[in-house]
XYZ file of C-alpha atoms in Angstrom:
685
model
C -64.175 4.286 -60.713
C -65.647 7.964 -61.389
C -68.803 6.718 -59.875
C -67.247 5.082 -56.850
C -65.136 8.314 -56.112
C -68.309 10.283 -56.422
C -70.387 7.904 -54.148
C -67.456 8.119 -51.533
C -67.272 11.966 -51.676
C -70.829 12.152 -50.989
C -70.927 9.745 -47.930
C -68.074 11.403 -46.427
C -69.847 14.855 -46.873
C -73.172 13.535 -45.597
C -71.149 11.710 -42.657
C -69.770 14.889 -41.410
C -72.781 16.467 -41.603
C -74.424 13.656 -39.606
C -71.633 13.699 -37.150
C -71.986 17.410 -36.271
C -75.939 16.828 -35.927
C -75.047 13.848 -33.689
C -72.431 15.823 -31.723
C -75.179 18.547 -31.000
C -77.713 15.921 -30.040
C -75.352 14.523 -27.604
C -74.770 17.969 -26.163
C -78.436 18.740 -25.999
C -79.042 15.555 -24.236
C -76.419 15.830 -21.915
C -77.532 19.321 -20.870
C -81.086 18.198 -20.352
C -79.776 15.360 -18.163
C -77.442 17.611 -16.312
C -80.167 20.095 -15.778
C -82.744 17.311 -14.915
C -80.142 15.956 -12.141
C -79.650 19.608 -10.810
C -83.461 20.008 -10.465
C -83.684 16.843 -8.558
C -81.397 18.146 -5.588
C -78.895 16.428 -3.588
C -79.775 12.869 -2.987
C -79.785 11.675 0.528
C -76.678 9.827 1.969
C -78.671 8.219 4.549
C -79.162 4.592 4.598
C -80.338 1.868 7.321
C -77.590 2.208 10.007
C -77.220 0.777 13.681
C -79.199 2.555 16.435
C -77.391 2.712 19.547
C -78.562 3.155 23.041
C -76.525 4.647 26.034
C -76.997 4.632 29.634
C -77.129 7.785 31.523
C -73.278 7.503 32.256
C -72.682 7.276 28.548
C -71.927 3.634 28.243
C -73.361 1.752 25.520
C -75.949 -0.846 26.760
C -77.527 -1.978 23.418
C -77.690 -1.687 19.751
C -80.587 -2.445 16.923
C -79.753 -3.286 13.319
C -82.691 -5.246 12.163
C -81.085 -8.013 10.164
C -78.087 -6.302 9.166
C -75.062 -4.787 10.970
C -74.705 -1.170 10.056
C -72.745 1.989 11.595
C -71.376 5.229 10.320
C -67.915 6.329 10.830
C -66.914 9.781 9.776
C -64.237 10.398 7.223
C -61.790 11.766 9.619
C -61.888 8.674 11.763
C -61.083 6.346 9.134
C -57.483 5.426 8.904
C -55.933 6.296 5.619
C -54.964 2.556 5.123
C -58.553 1.700 4.284
C -59.345 4.751 2.057
C -56.007 4.070 0.006
C -56.692 0.241 -0.289
C -59.921 0.700 -1.419
C -59.303 3.379 -4.120
C -56.329 1.220 -5.248
C -58.327 -1.649 -5.888
C -61.699 -0.050 -6.818
C -61.249 3.127 -8.525
C -57.644 4.346 -8.726
C -58.610 7.685 -10.518
C -61.440 8.402 -8.170
C -60.366 11.944 -7.260
C -59.618 12.711 -10.944
C -63.070 11.598 -12.567
C -66.480 13.190 -12.415
C -68.093 9.858 -11.247
C -67.253 8.052 -14.763
C -64.011 6.714 -15.514
C -64.071 6.994 -19.336
C -61.029 4.920 -20.068
C -62.553 1.984 -18.126
C -65.979 2.353 -19.547
C -64.556 2.094 -22.998
C -62.027 -0.950 -22.150
C -65.193 -2.587 -20.514
C -67.489 -1.814 -23.478
C -65.094 -3.213 -26.040
C -64.975 -6.570 -23.891
C -68.598 -6.822 -23.674
C -68.859 -6.347 -27.479
C -66.595 -8.981 -28.153
C -68.333 -11.562 -25.771
C -71.931 -10.043 -26.893
C -72.948 -9.940 -23.424
C -72.050 -7.849 -20.232
C -69.077 -9.702 -18.550
C -66.724 -6.741 -17.388
C -67.988 -3.852 -15.249
C -66.225 -0.357 -15.059
C -68.355 1.093 -12.228
C -66.515 3.774 -10.217
C -67.064 4.191 -6.360
C -69.503 6.745 -7.211
C -71.564 4.580 -9.192
C -71.303 1.645 -6.693
C -72.428 3.822 -4.027
C -75.528 5.049 -6.007
C -76.424 1.563 -6.804
C -75.951 0.438 -2.935
C -78.114 3.381 -2.165
C -80.895 3.344 -4.340
C -80.797 0.549 -6.748
C -80.787 -3.241 -7.493
C -77.719 -5.013 -8.671
C -79.317 -6.565 -11.863
C -77.323 -6.239 -14.951
C -79.457 -4.264 -17.216
C -79.091 -1.128 -19.420
C -82.078 0.429 -17.462
C -80.431 -0.068 -14.409
C -77.110 1.443 -15.633
C -79.049 4.601 -16.844
C -80.718 5.132 -13.450
C -77.293 4.470 -11.801
C -75.441 7.102 -13.976
C -78.265 9.628 -13.100
C -77.799 9.052 -9.299
C -74.141 8.921 -9.623
C -74.348 12.408 -11.477
C -76.335 13.957 -8.688
C -74.022 12.620 -6.028
C -71.174 14.351 -7.883
C -72.881 17.363 -8.323
C -73.951 17.670 -4.756
C -71.150 16.243 -2.729
C -67.335 16.473 -2.611
C -65.202 13.311 -3.189
C -64.561 12.708 0.656
C -68.189 12.629 1.235
C -68.836 10.315 -1.360
C -65.982 8.030 -0.228
C -67.317 8.112 3.401
C -70.748 7.052 2.246
C -69.373 4.277 -0.004
C -67.160 2.771 2.963
C -70.210 3.081 5.125
C -72.641 1.268 3.073
C -70.571 -1.414 0.998
C -71.401 -5.102 1.812
C -68.330 -6.901 3.579
C -70.205 -10.271 3.842
C -71.771 -12.117 7.016
C -74.306 -9.450 7.407
C -71.855 -6.608 8.064
C -72.546 -3.339 6.050
C -69.969 -0.648 5.983
C -66.313 -0.532 7.485
C -67.153 -0.270 10.777
C -69.264 -3.598 11.160
C -66.746 -5.209 9.078
C -63.972 -4.292 11.258
C -65.764 -5.222 14.391
C -66.905 -8.567 12.780
C -63.759 -9.697 11.380
C -61.272 -8.281 13.936
C -63.200 -7.087 16.854
C -62.064 -3.630 16.850
C -62.883 -0.293 15.588
C -62.123 1.081 12.114
C -59.706 3.442 13.688
C -57.605 0.866 14.727
C -57.157 -1.138 11.419
C -53.619 -2.119 10.560
C -52.312 -1.945 6.918
C -52.562 -5.706 6.680
C -56.135 -5.936 8.168
C -57.341 -2.759 5.996
C -56.048 -4.358 2.842
C -57.838 -7.563 3.740
C -61.074 -5.721 4.331
C -60.785 -3.815 1.188
C -60.717 -6.908 -1.103
C -64.125 -8.598 0.267
C -66.518 -6.250 -1.578
C -65.595 -7.757 -4.733
C -67.186 -10.978 -3.742
C -68.219 -11.144 -0.008
C -68.857 -14.881 -0.266
C -65.874 -15.543 -2.334
C -63.069 -13.227 -0.721
C -64.184 -13.637 2.845
C -61.464 -14.792 4.774
C -63.898 -16.565 7.060
C -65.090 -18.571 4.099
C -62.014 -18.929 1.795
C -58.610 -17.703 3.595
C -56.444 -18.624 0.528
C -58.399 -16.669 -2.171
C -58.890 -13.873 0.366
C -55.063 -13.559 1.036
C -54.517 -13.714 -2.748
C -56.673 -10.680 -3.359
C -54.908 -8.985 -0.241
C -51.565 -9.207 -1.977
C -53.111 -7.952 -5.238
C -54.272 -4.874 -3.262
C -51.069 -4.441 -1.446
C -49.094 -4.443 -4.886
C -51.721 -1.976 -6.171
C -51.084 0.349 -3.251
C -47.421 0.059 -3.616
C -47.532 0.479 -7.592
C -49.703 3.882 -6.968
C -47.444 5.223 -4.053
C -49.751 4.758 -1.288
C -47.264 2.555 0.588
C -43.722 1.451 0.387
C -42.185 -1.583 -0.644
C -41.026 -2.456 2.884
C -44.450 -1.619 4.130
C -45.920 -3.886 1.533
C -43.579 -6.785 2.454
C -44.389 -6.255 6.187
C -48.023 -6.460 5.537
C -47.729 -9.620 3.242
C -45.755 -11.475 5.808
C -48.037 -10.479 8.808
C -50.518 -13.064 10.238
C -53.996 -12.030 10.854
C -56.054 -13.339 13.800
C -59.953 -13.250 12.904
C -62.821 -13.084 15.488
C -65.712 -13.161 13.109
C -66.808 -16.898 14.076
C -70.592 -16.825 14.909
C -71.134 -16.969 18.493
C -74.179 -16.724 21.131
C -76.022 -13.507 21.183
C -75.035 -11.732 24.263
C -77.900 -10.938 26.869
C -79.436 -7.420 26.549
C -79.002 -5.086 29.154
C -82.568 -3.959 30.592
C -84.550 -5.585 27.480
C -87.772 -4.101 28.927
C -86.254 -0.694 29.498
C -84.978 -0.753 25.997
C -88.258 -1.650 24.312
C -90.012 1.404 26.020
C -87.226 3.571 24.756
C -87.956 2.661 21.054
C -91.539 3.233 21.775
C -90.869 6.645 23.181
C -88.148 7.616 20.400
C -90.824 6.399 17.505
C -93.331 8.988 19.214
C -90.747 11.950 19.697
C -89.563 11.572 15.954
C -92.760 10.405 14.499
C -91.729 7.443 12.781
C -92.277 3.786 13.329
C -90.381 1.442 15.651
C -88.445 -0.454 12.963
C -87.188 3.003 11.440
C -86.090 3.699 14.982
C -84.128 0.330 15.064
C -82.524 0.971 11.620
C -82.106 4.872 11.900
C -78.575 5.023 12.890
C -79.673 7.077 15.721
C -77.726 7.679 18.997
C -80.230 7.466 21.872
C -79.055 8.784 25.394
C -81.244 6.971 27.854
C -81.934 7.576 31.455
C -81.147 3.990 32.422
C -78.740 3.614 35.594
C -77.186 0.374 35.212
C -76.652 -0.279 39.001
C -80.530 0.509 39.810
C -81.422 -1.869 36.969
C -79.142 -4.698 38.210
C -80.469 -4.021 42.081
C -83.905 -3.939 40.989
C -83.477 -7.392 38.898
C -81.581 -9.024 41.687
C -84.152 -8.389 44.296
C -86.690 -9.770 42.263
C -84.755 -12.871 41.507
C -83.715 -13.357 45.459
C -87.214 -12.693 46.564
C -89.311 -14.916 44.124
C -88.460 -18.426 43.593
C -87.866 -19.412 40.184
C -90.751 -22.076 40.341
C -93.380 -19.201 41.325
C -95.633 -18.951 38.552
C -96.375 -15.184 39.314
C -95.266 -12.201 37.220
C -93.904 -8.793 38.265
C -93.665 -5.230 36.766
C -91.478 -2.740 38.590
C -89.656 0.652 38.026
C -87.608 3.106 39.527
C -87.802 6.936 38.562
C -85.791 10.075 39.899
C -88.251 12.160 41.760
C -86.655 15.589 40.824
C -86.487 14.911 36.875
C -88.868 12.036 36.184
C -86.032 10.051 34.603
C -86.631 6.190 34.813
C -83.560 4.519 36.062
C -84.675 1.216 35.856
C -87.640 -0.782 34.589
C -88.729 -4.641 34.445
C -91.696 -5.736 32.683
C -91.555 -9.418 33.493
C -89.826 -12.271 34.889
C -87.926 -13.319 31.703
C -87.625 -11.221 28.443
C -86.784 -14.374 26.357
C -89.668 -16.337 27.427
C -92.275 -13.073 27.168
C -91.189 -9.762 25.843
C -94.534 -8.545 26.810
C -94.031 -5.324 28.830
C -96.203 -5.462 32.106
C -94.944 -2.160 33.415
C -95.993 -0.138 30.617
C -98.647 -2.333 28.430
C -100.671 -4.172 31.344
C -103.437 -2.354 33.199
C -104.546 -3.605 36.394
C -106.542 -2.763 39.296
C -104.410 -0.296 41.332
C -106.192 -0.981 44.701
C -105.293 1.315 47.533
C -102.600 3.076 45.783
C -105.090 5.071 44.492
C -106.293 6.888 47.639
C -103.397 9.671 47.680
C -105.239 11.344 44.655
C -108.553 10.883 46.527
C -107.188 12.691 49.469
C -105.393 15.462 47.611
C -109.037 16.261 45.812
C -110.541 16.122 49.312
C -107.995 18.780 50.514
C -109.424 21.294 47.925
C -112.978 20.679 49.318
C -112.323 21.625 52.755
C -110.771 18.387 54.280
C -107.436 18.474 56.191
C -105.177 15.705 57.601
C -107.171 16.082 60.828
C -110.586 15.695 59.393
C -112.402 13.290 61.251
C -114.677 10.659 59.599
C -116.310 7.533 61.446
C -114.666 3.982 60.524
C -117.335 1.727 61.009
C -119.558 -0.964 58.711
C -121.284 1.581 56.469
C -123.508 1.035 53.168
C -123.547 3.790 50.932
C -126.648 4.605 48.360
C -125.618 4.820 44.801
C -127.632 6.892 42.443
C -129.490 4.914 39.667
C -128.635 1.457 41.720
C -131.127 -0.736 43.603
C -128.379 -2.099 45.871
C -126.317 0.016 48.080
C -122.424 -0.048 47.949
C -121.241 -1.784 50.907
C -117.338 -1.839 51.224
C -115.142 -3.422 54.150
C -112.123 -2.931 55.583
C -109.089 -5.635 55.459
C -110.116 -8.544 58.148
C -113.000 -6.568 58.888
C -111.201 -4.410 61.219
C -112.864 -1.087 62.190
C -112.123 1.729 64.520
C -115.569 2.135 65.431
C -115.001 5.739 66.242
C -113.945 8.717 64.024
C -110.276 9.003 62.986
C -108.288 11.396 61.019
C -107.520 11.399 57.356
C -103.571 10.860 58.217
C -104.540 7.825 60.313
C -106.866 6.459 57.588
C -104.099 6.808 54.876
C -101.580 5.032 57.274
C -103.733 2.019 57.788
C -105.606 2.069 54.426
C -109.130 2.309 55.961
C -111.791 1.769 53.158
C -114.900 3.395 54.871
C -112.827 6.786 55.467
C -111.768 6.444 51.702
C -115.192 5.670 50.306
C -117.290 8.250 52.627
C -114.726 11.111 51.372
C -115.114 9.932 47.826
C -119.115 10.079 48.080
C -118.926 13.219 49.939
C -116.827 15.247 47.544
C -118.506 13.694 44.374
C -117.213 10.695 42.405
C -115.836 12.808 39.443
C -113.471 14.523 41.640
C -111.209 11.675 41.817
C -111.637 10.846 38.240
C -110.687 14.290 37.309
C -107.762 14.250 39.716
C -106.396 11.356 38.133
C -106.409 13.167 34.811
C -104.690 16.212 36.535
C -101.858 13.835 37.512
C -101.109 12.365 34.087
C -103.496 9.071 34.348
C -105.104 8.916 31.035
C -106.553 5.479 31.151
C -110.260 5.599 31.317
C -111.855 5.306 34.608
C -115.361 5.055 35.755
C -116.564 7.561 38.541
C -118.131 4.808 40.742
C -118.171 4.453 44.457
C -115.405 1.531 44.253
C -112.931 3.829 42.413
C -111.904 5.212 45.798
C -110.662 1.640 46.497
C -108.636 1.200 43.250
C -111.301 -0.176 40.778
C -109.550 1.149 37.832
C -107.347 -0.621 35.388
C -103.943 1.689 35.128
C -100.295 0.788 34.123
C -97.493 0.787 36.465
C -95.877 3.300 34.267
C -98.677 5.593 34.731
C -98.790 5.091 38.415
C -95.311 5.814 39.115
C -95.444 9.008 36.878
C -98.385 10.173 38.834
C -96.479 9.691 42.125
C -93.455 11.296 40.925
C -95.633 14.481 40.284
C -97.069 14.217 43.708
C -93.801 14.116 45.189
C -92.413 16.891 43.137
C -95.498 18.820 43.558
C -95.424 19.622 39.937
C -97.168 18.632 36.519
C -93.811 19.554 34.973
C -92.344 16.156 36.112
C -92.948 13.335 33.386
C -91.662 9.888 33.395
C -89.260 9.242 30.480
C -86.535 6.976 29.358
C -84.704 9.165 27.012
C -82.724 12.337 27.725
C -81.461 13.031 24.072
C -81.489 11.549 20.335
C -78.885 12.555 17.971
C -78.297 11.467 14.448
C -74.986 9.825 13.539
C -73.409 13.290 13.312
C -74.395 14.271 16.662
C -77.061 16.575 15.600
C -79.556 16.857 18.329
C -83.169 15.662 17.006
C -84.829 15.398 20.336
C -83.902 16.416 24.079
C -86.079 16.126 27.061
C -87.384 19.359 28.445
C -90.058 19.509 31.294
C -93.323 21.002 30.379
C -96.109 22.904 32.253
C -99.654 22.303 31.448
C -101.859 25.136 32.584
C -105.032 22.903 32.064
C -103.432 20.344 34.680
C -101.744 22.365 37.224
C -101.085 20.712 40.433
C -101.126 22.409 43.813
C -97.664 21.970 45.282
C -98.916 22.734 49.064
C -101.617 20.064 48.920
C -99.353 17.591 46.895
C -96.841 18.132 49.952
C -99.452 17.625 52.410
C -100.446 14.443 50.836
C -96.735 13.558 50.205
C -96.037 13.920 53.980
C -99.234 11.791 55.089
C -97.804 8.783 53.123
C -94.963 8.735 55.427
C -97.483 7.687 57.998
C -97.465 3.904 56.842
C -94.301 3.538 58.104
C -95.212 4.799 61.614
C -95.192 2.698 64.621
C -98.286 0.746 64.919
C -101.220 2.661 66.538
C -103.042 1.331 69.493
C -106.378 0.158 68.386
C -107.974 -1.703 65.341
C -105.401 -1.890 62.839
C -101.558 -1.766 61.956
C -100.009 0.760 59.669
C -99.427 -0.993 56.236
C -95.993 -0.737 56.047
C -95.234 -2.437 59.357
C -94.049 -5.638 57.794
C -91.054 -3.878 56.132
C -90.395 -0.935 58.731
C -87.667 -2.918 60.296
C -85.823 -3.102 56.869
C -85.906 0.635 56.407
C -83.140 3.028 57.534
C -84.298 6.524 56.447
C -87.302 8.404 55.494
C -89.638 7.170 53.135
C -93.593 7.448 52.217
C -95.693 5.339 50.144
C -98.872 3.432 49.779
C -99.549 -0.275 49.373
C -102.662 -1.750 47.410
C -103.869 -5.226 47.522
C -106.854 -6.740 45.617
C -107.505 -10.366 45.302
C -105.467 -10.397 42.010
C -102.846 -7.804 42.418
C -100.385 -6.613 44.990
C -98.815 -3.255 44.714
C -96.199 -1.016 46.670
C -95.546 2.435 45.294
C -92.946 4.354 47.629
C -90.516 7.221 47.603
C -87.621 8.996 49.223
C -86.830 12.607 48.472
C -84.751 11.192 45.679
C -86.380 8.374 44.039
C -89.812 6.901 43.480
C -89.940 3.400 43.027
C -93.146 0.978 42.062
C -93.746 -2.765 42.095
C -96.757 -4.773 41.138
C -97.055 -8.778 41.467
C -99.676 -10.897 40.115
C -100.765 -13.216 37.429
C -100.986 -12.585 33.861
C -104.505 -14.241 33.922
C -106.610 -11.407 35.451
C -108.976 -13.987 36.854
C -106.403 -15.792 38.822
C -106.216 -14.925 42.447
C -103.124 -14.391 44.598
C -103.685 -17.272 47.035
C -100.530 -17.524 49.157
C -99.177 -15.119 52.056
C -95.838 -14.995 49.749
C -97.499 -13.829 46.680
C -99.013 -10.897 48.752
C -96.024 -10.079 50.456
C -93.296 -9.914 47.462
C -94.119 -6.389 46.423
C -93.424 -4.798 49.916
C -90.100 -6.750 50.279
C -88.906 -6.038 46.932
C -89.494 -2.541 47.228
C -87.923 -2.199 50.677
C -84.647 -4.086 49.693
C -84.480 -2.016 46.309
C -84.973 1.477 47.980
C -82.372 0.417 50.656
C -79.748 -0.526 48.285
C -80.030 2.140 45.877
C -79.860 4.732 48.679
C -76.895 3.195 50.440
C -74.203 5.663 48.935
C -76.748 8.700 49.025
C -76.541 11.178 51.902
C -79.758 11.445 53.894
C -82.359 13.733 52.701
C -85.427 15.372 53.853
C -88.558 16.339 51.868
C -88.583 20.259 51.978
C -92.058 21.577 52.939
C -93.682 24.026 50.716
C -93.986 27.700 51.992
C -97.656 27.584 52.772
C -97.947 24.773 54.811
C -97.209 24.369 58.545
C -96.089 21.241 60.272
C -97.744 20.641 63.715
C -97.609 17.764 66.124
C -100.829 16.046 66.568
C -102.538 13.501 68.698
C -103.143 10.474 65.926
C -106.225 9.415 67.951
C -108.090 12.614 68.256
C -106.534 15.051 65.748
C -105.998 17.630 68.420
C -102.949 19.193 69.054
C -100.209 17.246 70.965
C -99.982 18.345 74.405
C -97.749 17.162 77.243
C -99.872 14.414 78.739
C -100.709 12.840 75.166
C -99.014 9.251 74.876
C -98.525 9.681 71.142
C -97.884 12.400 68.653
C -97.224 12.891 64.969
C -95.819 15.548 62.731
C -98.312 16.592 60.307
C -98.100 19.396 57.535
C -101.354 21.374 56.571
C -102.665 24.728 55.797
C -102.103 27.378 58.602
C -105.794 28.173 58.608
C -106.544 24.079 59.351
C -104.226 24.272 62.502
C -106.669 22.665 65.289
C -107.418 24.773 68.093
C -107.711 22.095 70.620
C -104.906 20.583 72.509
C -105.186 17.071 73.743
C -104.175 16.092 77.426
C -106.322 18.437 79.281
C -105.230 21.634 77.572
C -108.466 21.844 75.298
C -109.053 25.611 76.163
C -106.053 26.773 74.486
C -106.867 29.146 72.038
C -106.162 29.345 68.445
C -104.211 32.441 68.723
C -101.864 30.861 71.457
C -101.340 27.868 69.051
C -100.299 30.307 66.177
C -98.113 32.290 68.678
C -96.493 29.219 69.660
C -95.112 28.544 65.980
C -94.953 31.684 64.489
C -91.407 32.397 65.831
C -89.914 29.240 64.492
C -86.934 29.288 62.002
C -87.538 28.323 58.425
C -85.481 25.010 58.900
C -87.471 23.918 62.016
C -90.301 21.928 60.313
C -87.531 19.961 58.105
C -85.006 19.329 61.246
C -88.383 18.261 63.499
C -89.429 15.900 60.980
C -86.218 14.477 59.725
C -85.139 13.786 63.077
């Protein structure tokens, strides 16, 4: 007995010492763990979320979510019903513990020991949130340790409302819906803020077992759990007895049955938005789709519908040709509509931005812009006749021809050459100023596609995308390098913090001369003049009868491509028609006329509600009336005249119709007292 008592005494004495030592070890480990958690900093609360796209009027035009539906709703926009229902069933001491409910842990551990396996969980909302954000759902002690570490970091750096907000935005509610907003939309086709008590209590029960408690999968089990949640809410004072009874008796109408996917608005446009967003945010396209961004685009749905309607109206469904088209605001560069093909479902390949085709005569305005800097003017005369050009280091000469072999067989002005798209004038000018000048000018106007400075470049022998071309024309119309085609006005995160916002940029190395740009812009209105007597019609004559206001533009036709790029003071629009197979020719008359017809009807429609507008001349150019045939100033005996803008120093001295002896001083005196608005009024009317 004495030995037993002594042994017992020694055990107790040693146990006390070991207990104190153990407590110190636990305390030290706790402090180390706490210090480590603090040094790791606040964990990110961000998880994959739906990215939303808005049109220029603020309306939702689309969303991306990868394989899952995810949204983010701020805490103050969540109704108390969903917060309280979740706390009542998942973690009723949520606001009282530090991320770990010791009472629940002890009870769960006792149960696990009895069963000799992990059968009962005691995870708090914080722990579940940590698991959803960072970890797997495997039932191992290693996972539990990491979960506890993440939960500790969440509790250290975020308050309870922030943690509950994150939890409710990330928990899985079944059927691909992550977060309360996605669940609310899926099950009840409404926003979270509109949830009733009975709807909120139903949703709160699903995360326990989404496939088991989903009312769409098993309504009886879902209602049983809903009743349990309502009882818990009553027991903990979240609702009254009468509120509980009303919710139990209320019927629910679900809308979560799978349906066909809605047709996307402007899918090619949205694809370009993703591309631009990835570039601006320096992330990949998939991260854009699942980043929870709010992307405010430049899309004008009326413009988009008009463009799509005109394409469908003009091109029969059986036609095998493809199309690319776009509309741009000529003041801001905002792309208001974009089509990259006939049918996105059949071919998502974006021909407006990805395809590069020969641009034909649409390149000529940039050639003449370069020529104006080399001493040319709109009335510079060059002979239009069959001509062969020697090419350095080439044995054979280059011999271009005009459309249908029509030539003036005399000298014509630059303005007339552009109006009728004379190829001989273009190549002569190109060779005269040096072939590198056009290549450099294209770069100035933002065309980065590689081009070869060959004689044929003057006729559009260069593969360039429609997106680059409409951007370059926009710069010409505005007369500034600051204009840049863009589909995104602003990008924010889910908290409306601005991550990117479009701002015009000026490039000192690519400065555009506004006077020369305006001179070319105005010359391009000549394609819609009344046809001149002589060898060729202006290129816009087939659609001139459709047009009710001032436009400028340039068409381009190759054996394989048909282009029309034109503009008003408000908008630029570009159309390309051709076959995906680069070697397949445009054979029919219809295939070659579609681009102009679609362009004309589109521009007329989008301008219907807009007031008439004029292109405003720049200060250093002067508008004078000339005889289109001779390039002389118009006189009383001239049968035809055309308003042309040019540098004041380039105004011709001669006057057609018998007044050739009129001096330059007399000409200048004739215009020097004109009011500033006369040029605009004369041109516009």
